[in-house]
Amino acid sequence: MLGVLWEWRCLAAGLTPDPIARGLWNGTGIAYVGFATWMLVVLRMRPDGALNVLQIVSAVIATDVGAYFAGRTFGGPKIAPRISPSKTWAGLIGGMIASGLIFAGWAFYFRSLMQTRLEVFNAGTAVDGLGPSPWTYALGGALVAVVAQAGDFFESWMKRRAGVKDSSHLIPGHGGLFDRLDGLLAVSVLTGILLLLSGGLEAIS
Amino acid sequence: MRSISILGATGSIGASTLDLVRRQPGEWRVLALTAHSNAAELARLAREFRAEIAVIADEAKLAELRAALSGTNIQALGGAAGLVEAAAAGADLTVAAIVGCAGLAPTMAAIEQGKVVGLANKEALVSAGEVMTAAVEKYGATLLPVDSEHNAIFQCLAGNDPAHVRTITLTASGGPFRDWSLDQLTAATPAQAVKHPNWDMGAKISVDSATMFNKGLELIEAFHLFPVGLDRLRIIVHPQSVVHSMVEYRDGSTLAQLGPSDMRVPIASVLAWPQRMDTPLPPLDLAAIGELTFRAPDETRFPATRLARQAAEAGGAIPAVLNAANEVAVAGFLAGQIGFTRIAAMVEDVLSRYAPAAPSCLPDVHAVDAEARVHAREMMELA
């Protein structure tokens, strides 16, 4: 996360020569990255939190992979060629499907996990309504894909305005750290807002 | 002279404990007293017993406590951190009598002192049973149960090898509704539920007694306190509440502890342990009582004990979920949101829908508790 902030600083420097505006950009970066990181920690502290963190990380990766293959296979119109020339509508839909499927898979996994933990109650037979619904989770996964791509676009937009291709060369061959984590940051922020709204934060207060 | 700290000094267990301490002048040095929000009463007790530390859990009342203690050298503290500090004051005996999950952290802090802890906080063993028993082992603390049933069992086990135990039987008064039909139970009101025939208790525990969840929670506690296995634990309804519990041994001998329905009896046994002390209670007059009756519990009308047994068997986070769901359901019943029989139904609903991972430390237990409450409240809104 410190690496991302460092990259953010470099991008902000390329965005504007005005020190006050740059300061504002940096402040926003600290708030954005800080909130996202904090929310990942909060998510981790909840019961089964480690699995939930893995769940959103896997969905963000699935979004990238699904979007890459759908975009390459179907091509078609681009979403916003001036910000990111490579992202297509077909890619977004592919990402949504991949992430939705991953989330539905997690729903099934959580169900079987809870089924095992409650074996004495249900004598091993499947219980209706135990654990999360795969349909709700699939929709959630699709939403994750949209937010992850929005995070991607936001980062691309910053890079374009700053006039760089990769956010840094911290990891050779992989663009910058921010390039890798942009989607996850946006999804963490969304997760955090949902946690705050659902009252799930009582758990760590 | 032994030192004592009482967590929850203004509650009913705290008051009974201090009543006995008052009757043994010169025996006790009072280290720390804590209260939830009654600063005036806490200050009065702290002055009377010359406590070294007084802690008010509600930080908003700390100023009031400080003012009430001015002119003394009693240290006034507030908030959750203050409670933990009082628990960690290193008393020879710490009586943990804070109600609810708020008592978890202080109880744990007392256990970590490695001395004697008189346990009157149910949630500690129900929600954090495995975490807590591991801590007792690790720090070499001695747990003395204050609850009348567990104290009775503890006394009946004294001097015997638990390996010879055939069964442990918890007695239950059956609560105010023990003879009600299912139809009557459906229409039971909060006012009827809080009127307990034998014991004078708070609203939450009275409702728990009416639903039999109290006995269910005690079963889970007994499971952790007396490791003889769940299949050796029994419950029997005993309306007179004279026999507080019993232990049957392999040779067919059953030892029972009998006494008046007054918490000062088990508290005295904890205070004096392993000795005995006087209490101001009239002797047990069995001839006047005349009859002691027993009957099997009816888990169709009162499913709580079945649910608790299943939760204890499932282990991990499930007992904590049961406890949290029950607390939310009881609050809903007292507020007129759900009917009496919905309490157990709702707990079962939550248990069949939410099963988080087993907690491995105290923050985990709190997280499970909070999360289970969110699920229970959602369930209540659907009802």
Coordinates of C-alpha atoms in Angstrom, one line a residue:
Chain A
M1 CA 0.0 0.0 0.0
L2 CA 3.0 2.3 0.7
G3 CA 4.2 1.4 -2.8
V4 CA 0.8 2.5 -4.3
L5 CA 1.0 5.7 -2.4
W6 CA 4.5 6.4 -3.7
E7 CA 3.2 5.8 -7.2
W8 CA 0.2 8.0 -6.6
R9 CA 2.6 10.8 -5.6
C10 CA 4.5 10.4 -8.8
L11 CA 1.3 10.5 -10.8
A12 CA 0.0 13.5 -9.0
A13 CA 3.3 15.2 -9.7
G14 CA 2.7 14.6 -13.4
L15 CA -0.9 15.7 -13.2
T16 CA -0.4 19.3 -12.1
P17 CA 2.5 21.6 -11.4
D18 CA 0.5 23.6 -8.8
P19 CA 1.8 22.5 -5.3
I20 CA -1.6 23.1 -3.7
A21 CA -3.5 21.0 -6.3
R22 CA -0.8 18.3 -5.9
G23 CA -1.2 18.4 -2.2
L24 CA -5.0 17.9 -2.6
W25 CA -4.3 15.0 -5.0
N26 CA -2.0 13.4 -2.5
G27 CA -4.4 13.9 0.4
T28 CA -7.1 12.2 -1.7
G29 CA -4.7 9.4 -2.5
I30 CA -4.0 8.8 1.2
A31 CA -7.7 8.8 2.0
Y32 CA -8.6 6.5 -0.9
V33 CA -5.8 4.0 -0.4
G34 CA -6.0 4.3 3.4
F35 CA -9.8 3.7 3.5
A36 CA -9.5 0.7 1.1
T37 CA -6.7 -0.8 3.2
W38 CA -8.5 -0.3 6.5
M39 CA -11.6 -1.9 5.0
L40 CA -9.6 -5.0 4.0
V41 CA -8.4 -5.2 7.6
V42 CA -11.9 -4.8 8.9
L43 CA -13.2 -7.4 6.5
R44 CA -10.5 -9.8 7.6
M45 CA -11.4 -9.3 11.3
R46 CA -15.0 -10.5 10.7
P47 CA -15.8 -14.2 11.2
D48 CA -14.6 -16.0 8.1
G49 CA -13.0 -12.7 7.2
A50 CA -9.9 -14.3 5.7
L51 CA -12.1 -16.2 3.3
N52 CA -14.0 -13.0 2.4
V53 CA -10.8 -11.2 1.6
L54 CA -9.8 -14.1 -0.6
Q55 CA -13.3 -14.0 -2.1
I56 CA -13.0 -10.4 -3.4
V57 CA -9.3 -10.8 -4.5
S58 CA -10.3 -13.9 -6.5
A59 CA -13.3 -11.9 -8.0
V60 CA -11.0 -9.0 -9.0
I61 CA -8.6 -11.4 -10.7
A62 CA -11.5 -13.2 -12.4
T63 CA -12.7 -9.8 -13.7
D64 CA -9.3 -9.1 -15.3
V65 CA -9.0 -12.6 -16.8
G66 CA -12.6 -12.7 -18.0
A67 CA -12.3 -9.2 -19.5
Y68 CA -9.1 -10.1 -21.2
F69 CA -10.4 -13.2 -22.9
A70 CA -13.8 -11.8 -23.8
G71 CA -12.3 -8.7 -25.2
R72 CA -9.8 -10.6 -27.3
T73 CA -12.4 -13.1 -28.5
F74 CA -15.2 -10.8 -29.4
G75 CA -13.6 -7.4 -29.7
G76 CA -16.3 -4.9 -30.6
P77 CA -16.9 -1.3 -29.5
K78 CA -14.7 0.2 -26.9
I79 CA -16.0 1.8 -23.7
A80 CA -13.9 4.9 -23.5
P81 CA -11.1 4.7 -26.1
R82 CA -9.6 8.1 -25.0
I83 CA -9.0 6.9 -21.4
S84 CA -8.2 3.3 -22.0
P85 CA -7.9 2.1 -25.6
S86 CA -8.0 -1.6 -24.8
K87 CA -11.2 -1.9 -22.8
T88 CA -14.3 -3.1 -24.7
W89 CA -17.9 -3.6 -23.7
A90 CA -17.5 -7.3 -24.5
G91 CA -14.6 -7.4 -22.0
L92 CA -16.7 -5.8 -19.3
I93 CA -19.5 -8.3 -19.8
G94 CA -16.9 -11.2 -19.8
G95 CA -15.4 -9.8 -16.6
M96 CA -18.9 -9.6 -15.0
I97 CA -19.7 -13.2 -15.9
A98 CA -16.3 -14.5 -14.7
S99 CA -16.5 -12.6 -11.4
G100 CA -20.2 -13.6 -11.0
L101 CA -19.3 -17.2 -11.5
I102 CA -16.5 -17.0 -9.0
F103 CA -18.8 -15.4 -6.4
A104 CA -21.5 -18.0 -7.0
G105 CA -18.8 -20.6 -6.4
W106 CA -17.9 -19.0 -3.1
A107 CA -21.6 -19.0 -2.1
F108 CA -21.6 -22.8 -2.7
Y109 CA -18.4 -23.2 -0.7
F110 CA -19.8 -21.1 2.2
R111 CA -23.0 -23.2 2.2
S112 CA -21.1 -26.5 2.4
L113 CA -18.8 -25.0 5.1
M114 CA -21.9 -24.0 7.2
Q115 CA -23.5 -27.3 6.5
T116 CA -20.5 -29.0 8.0
R117 CA -20.4 -26.7 11.0
L118 CA -24.1 -27.4 11.7
E119 CA -24.0 -31.1 11.1
V120 CA -25.6 -31.9 14.5
F121 CA -28.6 -29.7 13.6
N122 CA -29.4 -30.8 10.1
A123 CA -28.0 -34.4 10.3
G124 CA -26.0 -33.9 7.1
T125 CA -29.0 -33.1 4.9
A126 CA -29.1 -29.9 2.9
V127 CA -30.9 -27.0 4.5
D128 CA -32.8 -24.4 2.4
G129 CA -31.6 -20.9 3.0
L130 CA -28.4 -21.9 4.9
G131 CA -25.6 -19.6 4.0
P132 CA -25.5 -17.0 1.2
S133 CA -27.7 -17.4 -1.9
P134 CA -25.6 -18.2 -5.1
W135 CA -27.9 -15.9 -7.1
T136 CA -27.3 -12.9 -4.8
Y137 CA -23.6 -13.7 -4.8
A138 CA -23.5 -13.9 -8.6
L139 CA -25.1 -10.4 -8.8
G140 CA -22.6 -9.2 -6.2
G141 CA -19.8 -10.7 -8.3
A142 CA -21.0 -8.9 -11.4
L143 CA -21.1 -5.6 -9.4
V144 CA -17.5 -6.3 -8.2
A145 CA -16.5 -6.5 -11.8
V146 CA -18.1 -3.2 -12.7
V147 CA -16.5 -1.5 -9.7
A148 CA -13.1 -3.1 -10.4
Q149 CA -13.2 -1.9 -14.0
A150 CA -14.3 1.6 -12.8
G151 CA -11.2 1.6 -10.5
D152 CA -9.1 0.5 -13.5
F153 CA -10.5 3.4 -15.6
F154 CA -9.9 5.9 -12.8
E155 CA -6.2 4.8 -12.6
S156 CA -5.9 4.8 -16.4
W157 CA -7.3 8.3 -16.5
M158 CA -4.8 9.5 -13.9
K159 CA -1.9 7.9 -15.9
R160 CA -3.1 9.4 -19.2
R161 CA -3.4 12.8 -17.6
A162 CA 0.1 12.4 -16.1
G163 CA 1.4 11.2 -19.4
V164 CA 2.9 7.8 -18.3
K165 CA 2.2 4.3 -19.5
D166 CA 2.8 2.3 -16.3
S167 CA 2.3 3.7 -12.9
S168 CA 5.9 2.7 -12.0
H169 CA 8.5 0.0 -12.6
L170 CA 8.5 -1.3 -9.0
I171 CA 7.8 -4.9 -10.3
P172 CA 9.6 -5.3 -13.6
G173 CA 7.3 -6.5 -16.4
H174 CA 4.1 -6.0 -14.4
G175 CA 3.5 -2.3 -14.9
G176 CA 3.1 -0.6 -11.5
L177 CA 1.7 -1.8 -8.2
F178 CA -1.2 0.6 -8.7
D179 CA -1.8 -1.0 -12.1
R180 CA -2.2 -4.3 -10.3
L181 CA -4.2 -3.1 -7.4
D182 CA -6.5 -0.4 -8.9
G183 CA -9.5 -2.7 -9.2
L184 CA -9.0 -4.2 -5.7
L185 CA -8.8 -0.8 -4.1
A186 CA -12.1 0.3 -5.7
V187 CA -13.8 -3.0 -4.6
S188 CA -12.5 -2.6 -1.0
V189 CA -13.9 0.9 -0.9
L190 CA -17.3 -0.4 -2.1
T191 CA -17.1 -3.3 0.4
G192 CA -16.3 -0.9 3.2
I193 CA -19.2 1.3 2.4
L194 CA -21.6 -1.7 2.3
L195 CA -20.2 -2.9 5.6
L196 CA -20.8 0.5 7.2
L197 CA -24.3 0.6 5.9
S198 CA -25.2 -3.0 7.0
G199 CA -24.0 -2.4 10.5
G200 CA -21.4 -5.1 10.2
L201 CA -18.8 -2.8 11.6
E202 CA -20.2 -3.3 15.1
A203 CA -18.1 -6.4 15.0
I204 CA -14.8 -4.4 15.3
S205 CA -15.9 -1.3 17.2
Chain B
M1 CA -6.5 -11.3 55.1
R2 CA -7.5 -12.2 51.5
S3 CA -8.0 -9.6 48.8
I4 CA -11.2 -9.5 46.7
S5 CA -12.3 -7.7 43.5
I6 CA -16.0 -7.7 42.5
L7 CA -16.8 -7.0 38.8
G8 CA -20.4 -5.9 38.8
A9 CA -20.7 -4.8 42.4
T10 CA -24.1 -3.1 42.1
G11 CA -25.8 -6.1 40.5
S12 CA -27.6 -8.8 42.4
I13 CA -24.6 -11.1 42.6
G14 CA -22.4 -8.2 43.6
A15 CA -24.8 -7.1 46.3
S16 CA -25.1 -10.6 47.7
T17 CA -21.3 -11.0 47.7
L18 CA -20.7 -7.7 49.5
D19 CA -23.4 -8.6 52.0
L20 CA -21.3 -11.7 53.0
V21 CA -18.1 -9.7 52.9
R22 CA -19.7 -7.2 55.3
R23 CA -20.5 -10.0 57.7
Q24 CA -16.8 -11.1 57.8
P25 CA -15.1 -8.0 59.1
G26 CA -11.3 -8.2 59.1
E27 CA -11.3 -11.2 56.6
W28 CA -11.3 -9.3 53.4
R29 CA -9.4 -6.4 51.8
V30 CA -11.5 -5.1 48.9
L31 CA -9.3 -4.2 45.9
A32 CA -11.6 -3.2 43.1
L33 CA -15.3 -2.7 42.7
T34 CA -17.0 -2.0 39.3
A35 CA -20.5 -1.0 38.2
H36 CA -22.2 -0.4 34.9
S37 CA -23.7 3.0 35.4
N38 CA -24.8 3.5 39.0
A39 CA -22.0 5.8 40.0
A40 CA -23.7 6.9 43.3
E41 CA -24.2 3.4 44.6
L42 CA -20.7 2.4 43.4
A43 CA -19.1 5.3 45.3
R44 CA -21.1 4.5 48.4
L45 CA -19.9 0.8 48.3
A46 CA -16.3 1.9 47.5
R47 CA -16.3 4.2 50.6
E48 CA -17.9 1.6 52.8
F49 CA -15.5 -1.2 51.9
R50 CA -12.5 1.1 51.5
A51 CA -11.9 -0.2 48.0
E52 CA -8.6 0.8 46.3
I53 CA -10.1 1.1 42.8
A54 CA -13.7 2.0 41.7
V55 CA -14.6 1.6 38.0
I56 CA -17.7 2.8 36.2
A57 CA -18.2 1.1 32.8
D58 CA -20.2 4.0 31.5
E59 CA -17.5 6.7 30.9
A60 CA -20.1 9.5 30.9
K61 CA -20.6 8.8 34.6
L62 CA -16.8 9.0 35.4
A63 CA -17.0 12.6 36.5
E64 CA -19.9 11.9 38.8
L65 CA -17.9 9.0 40.3
R66 CA -14.8 11.2 40.8
A67 CA -16.9 13.9 42.5
A68 CA -18.6 11.3 44.8
L69 CA -15.2 9.9 45.7
S70 CA -13.4 13.2 46.3
G71 CA -11.6 13.4 49.6
T72 CA -10.8 9.7 49.5
N73 CA -7.7 8.1 48.0
I74 CA -9.9 5.6 46.0
Q75 CA -8.7 5.6 42.4
A76 CA -11.7 6.2 40.0
L77 CA -11.5 4.8 36.5
G78 CA -14.0 4.4 33.6
G79 CA -14.8 2.5 30.5
A80 CA -13.9 -1.0 29.2
A81 CA -10.2 -0.4 29.8
G82 CA -10.9 0.5 33.4
L83 CA -12.9 -2.7 33.8
V84 CA -10.0 -4.8 32.5
E85 CA -7.6 -2.9 34.8
A86 CA -9.9 -3.7 37.8
A87 CA -10.0 -7.3 36.8
A88 CA -6.2 -7.4 36.5
A89 CA -5.6 -5.8 39.9
G90 CA -4.4 -9.1 41.1
A91 CA -6.9 -9.9 43.9
D92 CA -6.8 -13.4 45.5
L93 CA -10.4 -13.8 44.5
T94 CA -12.1 -12.0 41.6
V95 CA -15.9 -12.4 41.4
A96 CA -16.8 -11.9 37.7
A97 CA -20.5 -10.9 37.8
I98 CA -20.8 -8.5 34.9
V99 CA -23.9 -9.5 32.8
G100 CA -23.5 -10.1 29.1
C101 CA -20.7 -9.9 26.6
A102 CA -19.4 -6.8 28.3
G103 CA -18.1 -9.1 31.0
L104 CA -16.0 -11.2 28.6
A105 CA -12.8 -9.1 28.5
P106 CA -12.7 -8.4 32.2
T107 CA -13.4 -12.0 33.0
M108 CA -10.5 -13.0 30.7
A109 CA -8.2 -10.5 32.3
A110 CA -9.1 -11.9 35.7
I111 CA -8.3 -15.5 34.5
E112 CA -4.9 -14.2 33.2
Q113 CA -3.9 -13.3 36.7
G114 CA -3.7 -17.0 37.4
K115 CA -5.6 -16.8 40.7
V116 CA -9.1 -17.7 41.9
V117 CA -12.1 -16.5 39.8
G118 CA -15.6 -16.8 41.0
L119 CA -17.5 -17.0 37.7
A120 CA -21.0 -15.6 37.5
N121 CA -20.9 -14.4 34.0
K122 CA -22.8 -16.9 31.8
E123 CA -21.7 -15.4 28.4
A124 CA -18.0 -16.1 29.3
L125 CA -18.4 -19.8 29.1
V126 CA -21.3 -19.9 26.6
S127 CA -19.8 -17.6 23.9
A128 CA -16.1 -18.0 24.6
G129 CA -16.0 -21.5 26.2
E130 CA -13.1 -22.9 24.3
V131 CA -11.1 -19.7 24.3
M132 CA -11.7 -19.3 28.1
T133 CA -11.0 -22.9 29.2
A134 CA -7.7 -22.7 27.2
A135 CA -6.8 -19.5 29.1
V136 CA -7.6 -21.1 32.5
E137 CA -5.3 -23.9 31.6
K138 CA -2.6 -21.6 30.3
Y139 CA -2.5 -19.3 33.2
G140 CA -3.2 -21.9 35.9
A141 CA -6.3 -20.0 37.2
T142 CA -8.9 -21.7 39.4
L143 CA -12.5 -21.3 38.3
L144 CA -15.2 -21.5 41.0
P145 CA -18.7 -21.5 39.6
V146 CA -21.1 -19.1 41.3
D147 CA -24.3 -20.1 39.5
S148 CA -26.3 -22.2 41.9
E149 CA -26.5 -25.3 39.7
H150 CA -22.8 -25.3 38.7
N151 CA -21.8 -24.5 42.3
A152 CA -23.9 -27.5 43.4
I153 CA -22.2 -29.8 40.9
F154 CA -18.8 -28.4 41.9
Q155 CA -19.6 -29.3 45.5
C156 CA -20.9 -32.8 44.6
L157 CA -17.7 -33.5 42.6
A158 CA -15.4 -32.4 45.4
G159 CA -13.0 -35.2 46.4
N160 CA -14.2 -37.5 43.6
D161 CA -12.5 -38.5 40.4
P162 CA -14.6 -37.2 37.4
A163 CA -13.7 -40.4 35.6
H164 CA -16.2 -42.2 38.0
V165 CA -19.1 -39.9 37.1
R166 CA -22.0 -41.6 35.3
T167 CA -24.2 -38.5 34.9
I168 CA -24.5 -34.9 36.0
T169 CA -28.1 -33.7 36.3
L170 CA -28.9 -30.0 36.3
T171 CA -32.2 -29.2 38.0
A172 CA -34.5 -26.6 36.4
S173 CA -37.5 -24.9 38.1
G174 CA -39.3 -25.0 34.8
G175 CA -40.1 -21.3 35.0
P176 CA -43.5 -19.7 35.3
F177 CA -44.9 -21.5 32.3
R178 CA -43.9 -25.1 33.1
D179 CA -47.6 -26.2 33.2
W180 CA -48.8 -24.2 30.2
S181 CA -50.0 -25.7 27.0
L182 CA -48.5 -24.8 23.7
D183 CA -51.5 -22.6 22.9
Q184 CA -51.2 -20.7 26.1
L185 CA -47.5 -20.3 25.5
T186 CA -48.1 -18.7 22.1
A187 CA -50.2 -16.0 23.9
A188 CA -47.8 -15.5 26.9
T189 CA -47.0 -11.8 27.6
P190 CA -43.7 -10.2 28.9
A191 CA -45.4 -9.4 32.2
Q192 CA -46.3 -13.0 32.8
A193 CA -42.8 -14.2 31.8
V194 CA -40.9 -12.0 34.2
K195 CA -42.8 -13.3 37.2
H196 CA -40.6 -16.1 38.4
P197 CA -42.0 -18.4 41.2
N198 CA -38.8 -19.1 43.1
W199 CA -36.1 -16.6 42.3
D200 CA -36.1 -12.8 42.1
M201 CA -34.2 -11.9 38.9
G202 CA -33.8 -9.4 36.1
A203 CA -36.1 -9.4 33.1
K204 CA -33.7 -11.0 30.6
I205 CA -32.9 -14.0 32.9
S206 CA -36.5 -14.3 33.9
V207 CA -37.5 -14.7 30.2
D208 CA -34.6 -17.1 29.8
S209 CA -36.0 -19.1 32.7
A210 CA -39.5 -19.1 31.1
T211 CA -38.2 -20.3 27.7
M212 CA -35.7 -22.7 29.4
F213 CA -32.9 -21.0 27.5
N214 CA -31.4 -20.3 30.9
K215 CA -31.1 -24.0 31.5
G216 CA -29.8 -24.5 27.9
L217 CA -27.0 -21.9 28.5
E218 CA -26.2 -23.6 31.8
L219 CA -25.9 -26.9 30.0
I220 CA -23.3 -25.4 27.7
E221 CA -21.5 -23.9 30.7
A222 CA -21.5 -27.3 32.5
F223 CA -20.1 -28.8 29.3
H224 CA -17.1 -26.6 29.6
L225 CA -16.7 -26.6 33.4
F226 CA -17.1 -30.3 34.0
P227 CA -15.5 -32.2 31.1
V228 CA -17.4 -35.5 31.4
G229 CA -18.9 -35.3 27.9
L230 CA -22.2 -33.9 26.7
D231 CA -23.9 -37.3 26.7
R232 CA -23.4 -37.5 30.5
L233 CA -25.2 -34.2 31.1
R234 CA -28.9 -34.3 32.0
I235 CA -31.7 -31.8 32.8
I236 CA -34.6 -32.5 35.1
V237 CA -37.5 -30.2 36.0
H238 CA -37.7 -29.7 39.8
P239 CA -40.4 -27.0 40.6
Q240 CA -39.4 -26.5 44.2
S241 CA -35.7 -25.5 43.4
V242 CA -34.4 -27.1 46.6
V243 CA -32.1 -29.6 45.0
H244 CA -29.7 -27.4 42.9
S245 CA -28.1 -30.2 40.9
M246 CA -26.7 -33.7 41.4
V247 CA -24.0 -36.0 40.3
E248 CA -24.4 -39.8 39.9
Y249 CA -21.4 -42.0 40.2
R250 CA -20.7 -45.4 38.6
D251 CA -21.6 -47.3 41.8
G252 CA -25.1 -45.9 41.7
S253 CA -24.6 -43.3 44.4
T254 CA -26.1 -39.9 43.6
L255 CA -24.8 -36.8 45.5
A256 CA -27.1 -33.8 45.5
Q257 CA -26.7 -30.3 46.9
L258 CA -29.7 -28.8 48.6
G259 CA -30.3 -25.4 50.0
P260 CA -32.5 -22.3 50.1
S261 CA -33.1 -20.5 46.9
D262 CA -30.7 -17.7 47.8
M263 CA -27.6 -16.8 45.8
R264 CA -25.7 -16.2 49.1
V265 CA -25.4 -19.9 49.6
P266 CA -23.3 -20.6 46.4
I267 CA -21.5 -17.3 46.8
A268 CA -20.5 -18.2 50.4
S269 CA -19.2 -21.5 49.2
V270 CA -17.0 -19.6 46.7
L271 CA -15.8 -17.0 49.2
A272 CA -14.8 -19.6 51.8
W273 CA -13.6 -22.3 49.4
P274 CA -12.1 -24.8 50.3
Q275 CA -13.4 -23.9 53.8
R276 CA -17.0 -23.1 54.9
M277 CA -18.5 -19.9 56.3
D278 CA -21.7 -18.7 58.0
T279 CA -24.6 -17.2 56.1
P280 CA -27.6 -15.4 57.7
L281 CA -30.1 -17.8 56.1
P282 CA -32.6 -19.9 58.1
P283 CA -31.7 -23.6 58.0
L284 CA -33.3 -25.7 55.3
D285 CA -36.6 -27.1 56.7
L286 CA -37.4 -30.1 54.6
A287 CA -40.3 -31.1 56.8
A288 CA -42.0 -27.7 56.1
I289 CA -41.3 -28.1 52.4
G290 CA -42.8 -31.6 52.6
E291 CA -42.5 -32.7 49.0
L292 CA -39.8 -32.6 46.3
T293 CA -41.0 -33.4 42.9
F294 CA -39.2 -34.1 39.6
R295 CA -40.2 -34.6 36.0
A296 CA -38.6 -34.9 32.6
P297 CA -38.3 -31.7 30.6
D298 CA -40.7 -31.3 27.6
E299 CA -38.6 -30.3 24.7
T300 CA -41.6 -29.9 22.4
R301 CA -43.0 -27.0 24.4
F302 CA -39.6 -25.8 25.4
P303 CA -37.1 -26.5 22.6
A304 CA -34.3 -24.3 24.1
T305 CA -32.5 -27.2 25.9
R306 CA -32.4 -29.2 22.7
L307 CA -31.0 -26.3 20.8
A308 CA -28.4 -25.6 23.4
R309 CA -27.3 -29.3 23.5
Q310 CA -27.0 -29.2 19.7
A311 CA -25.0 -26.0 19.8
A312 CA -22.6 -27.4 22.4
E313 CA -22.2 -30.5 20.3
A314 CA -21.5 -28.4 17.2
G315 CA -19.0 -26.3 19.2
G316 CA -16.9 -23.6 17.6
A317 CA -18.9 -20.4 17.2
I318 CA -22.3 -22.0 17.3
P319 CA -23.0 -21.5 21.1
A320 CA -22.0 -17.8 20.7
V321 CA -24.5 -17.5 17.8
L322 CA -27.2 -19.2 20.0
N323 CA -26.5 -16.8 22.8
A324 CA -26.5 -13.7 20.6
A325 CA -29.7 -14.8 18.8
N326 CA -31.4 -15.5 22.1
E327 CA -30.5 -12.0 23.5
V328 CA -31.9 -10.3 20.4
A329 CA -35.1 -12.5 20.5
V330 CA -35.7 -11.8 24.2
A331 CA -35.3 -8.1 23.7
G332 CA -37.8 -8.4 20.8
F333 CA -40.2 -10.3 23.0
L334 CA -39.9 -7.8 25.9
A335 CA -40.5 -5.0 23.3
G336 CA -43.6 -6.7 22.1
Q337 CA -42.2 -7.4 18.6
I338 CA -42.4 -11.2 18.7
G339 CA -44.5 -13.7 20.6
F340 CA -43.1 -16.0 23.3
T341 CA -42.8 -19.2 21.2
R342 CA -41.1 -17.2 18.5
I343 CA -38.0 -16.7 20.7
A344 CA -36.9 -20.3 20.4
A345 CA -38.1 -20.5 16.8
M346 CA -36.1 -17.4 15.9
V347 CA -32.9 -18.8 17.6
E348 CA -33.4 -22.0 15.6
D349 CA -33.8 -20.0 12.4
V350 CA -30.6 -18.1 13.0
L351 CA -28.8 -21.3 13.9
S352 CA -29.9 -22.9 10.7
R353 CA -28.8 -20.0 8.6
Y354 CA -25.6 -18.7 10.0
A355 CA -22.5 -20.7 11.0
P356 CA -19.3 -18.7 11.3
A357 CA -15.8 -20.0 11.8
A358 CA -14.7 -21.0 15.3
P359 CA -13.3 -18.0 17.3
S360 CA -9.6 -18.4 18.4
C361 CA -9.3 -15.3 20.5
L362 CA -11.5 -12.8 22.4
P363 CA -11.9 -10.3 19.5
D364 CA -13.1 -13.2 17.3
V365 CA -15.7 -14.0 19.9
H366 CA -16.9 -10.4 19.9
A367 CA -17.0 -10.4 16.1
V368 CA -19.1 -13.6 16.0
D369 CA -21.4 -12.1 18.6
A370 CA -21.9 -8.9 16.7
E371 CA -22.4 -10.6 13.4
A372 CA -24.9 -13.1 14.8
R373 CA -26.9 -10.1 16.3
V374 CA -27.0 -8.5 12.8
H375 CA -28.4 -11.8 11.4
A376 CA -30.9 -12.2 14.3
R377 CA -32.2 -8.6 13.8
E378 CA -32.7 -9.2 10.1
M379 CA -34.6 -12.4 11.0
M380 CA -36.8 -10.4 13.4
E381 CA -37.7 -7.8 10.8
L382 CA -38.8 -10.6 8.5
A383 CA -41.0 -12.1 11.2

